[in-house]
């Protein structure tokens, strides 16, 4: 996701969306709901879990994380056809399109830089890191007819709710249609009127107003796929992990 979306809710010319750049059809295939009301490709946690499912499935088929990563870029069918046609079994022996040919190398380069940014000339000032969000998940039990009004009842604002939950597309939510919706809200109330005289409220509002800083980092193994949310850079060393995958959309 670092490679293709820059950890932003990007939209590609082909319509792929979110940190993991899922196309609509593939998103639905891997359990993400996409319609006129919600788009879970923009839900960092759920889209990362779906990316894990894709990568684990690709690894089971190809037995290689490099081929699994290549398949995220060009599709499992594309990798399968290339292997069969060229009669090889390694990503590094395949003749592929330019983007996929350099995809794994870009991923490895990003991994190296994030593990030791100073080694490559990046000086990270801790004062420039995003502040950590103070959030709490709220499981919806009732439909929301007016998201703006609902936000004020929760002592926050529509702007904050949209910033924290970009997957919500409309000003209302029909819980009966989905059954298991969870919204992130600030654990510290953001009272617009009171904020000017309250340092904690101002701090919370400023933190939430910044672009969403959570880096979804996938640590896959042959049997599991763990997801960690990071609110600061650099990312810890992950040399003991087979492959830290960043991916473009299948």
XYZ file of N, CA and C in Angstrom, residues 37-38 140 142-147 150 161 167-178 181-183:
78
model
N -23.923 3.504 -0.475
C -23.949 4.007 0.900
C -22.612 3.846 1.623
N -21.932 2.725 1.376
C -20.632 2.490 1.995
C -19.667 1.899 0.963
N -22.719 0.012 15.821
C -24.035 0.597 15.591
C -25.126 -0.441 15.820
N -28.494 0.918 15.832
C -29.646 1.584 15.220
C -29.189 2.327 13.968
N -30.091 2.431 13.010
C -29.786 3.165 11.785
C -29.609 4.652 12.082
N -28.848 5.320 11.230
C -28.603 6.751 11.375
C -29.286 7.460 10.213
N -30.234 8.316 10.520
C -30.955 9.039 9.475
C -30.289 10.360 9.120
N -29.528 10.909 10.063
C -28.834 12.178 9.845
C -27.458 12.074 10.506
N -26.423 11.845 9.705
C -25.097 11.612 10.249
C -24.556 12.839 10.969
N -26.201 12.983 14.335
C -25.682 11.875 15.140
C -24.295 12.211 15.673
N -16.102 12.693 11.802
C -16.618 11.360 11.499
C -16.203 10.936 10.090
N -15.108 5.454 4.610
C -15.907 4.450 3.913
C -17.396 4.789 3.937
N -17.809 5.713 4.784
C -19.210 6.157 4.813
C -19.409 7.185 3.700
N -20.242 6.885 2.740
C -20.388 7.734 1.561
C -21.556 8.707 1.635
N -22.566 8.356 2.419
C -23.777 9.173 2.471
C -23.934 9.825 3.837
N -25.019 10.573 4.009
C -25.304 11.232 5.280
C -26.209 10.391 6.171
N -26.358 9.129 5.822
C -27.181 8.223 6.624
C -26.651 6.802 6.477
N -27.051 5.941 7.432
C -26.633 4.543 7.406
C -27.800 3.657 7.811
N -28.061 2.652 7.015
C -29.129 1.704 7.306
C -28.511 0.452 7.931
N -28.561 0.363 9.249
C -27.939 -0.750 9.957
C -28.585 -2.073 9.575
N -29.870 -2.074 9.336
C -30.581 -3.312 9.003
C -30.039 -3.961 7.732
N -29.459 -3.155 6.853
C -28.930 -3.681 5.602
C -27.606 -4.408 5.806
N -26.866 -4.033 6.842
C -25.516 -4.562 7.018
C -25.357 -5.418 8.278
N -21.951 -2.899 11.532
C -21.171 -1.699 11.247
C -20.512 -1.167 12.514
N -19.265 -0.749 12.360
C -18.514 -0.180 13.476
C -17.927 1.158 13.034
N -18.215 2.197 13.790
C -17.730 3.541 13.481
C -16.688 3.952 14.505
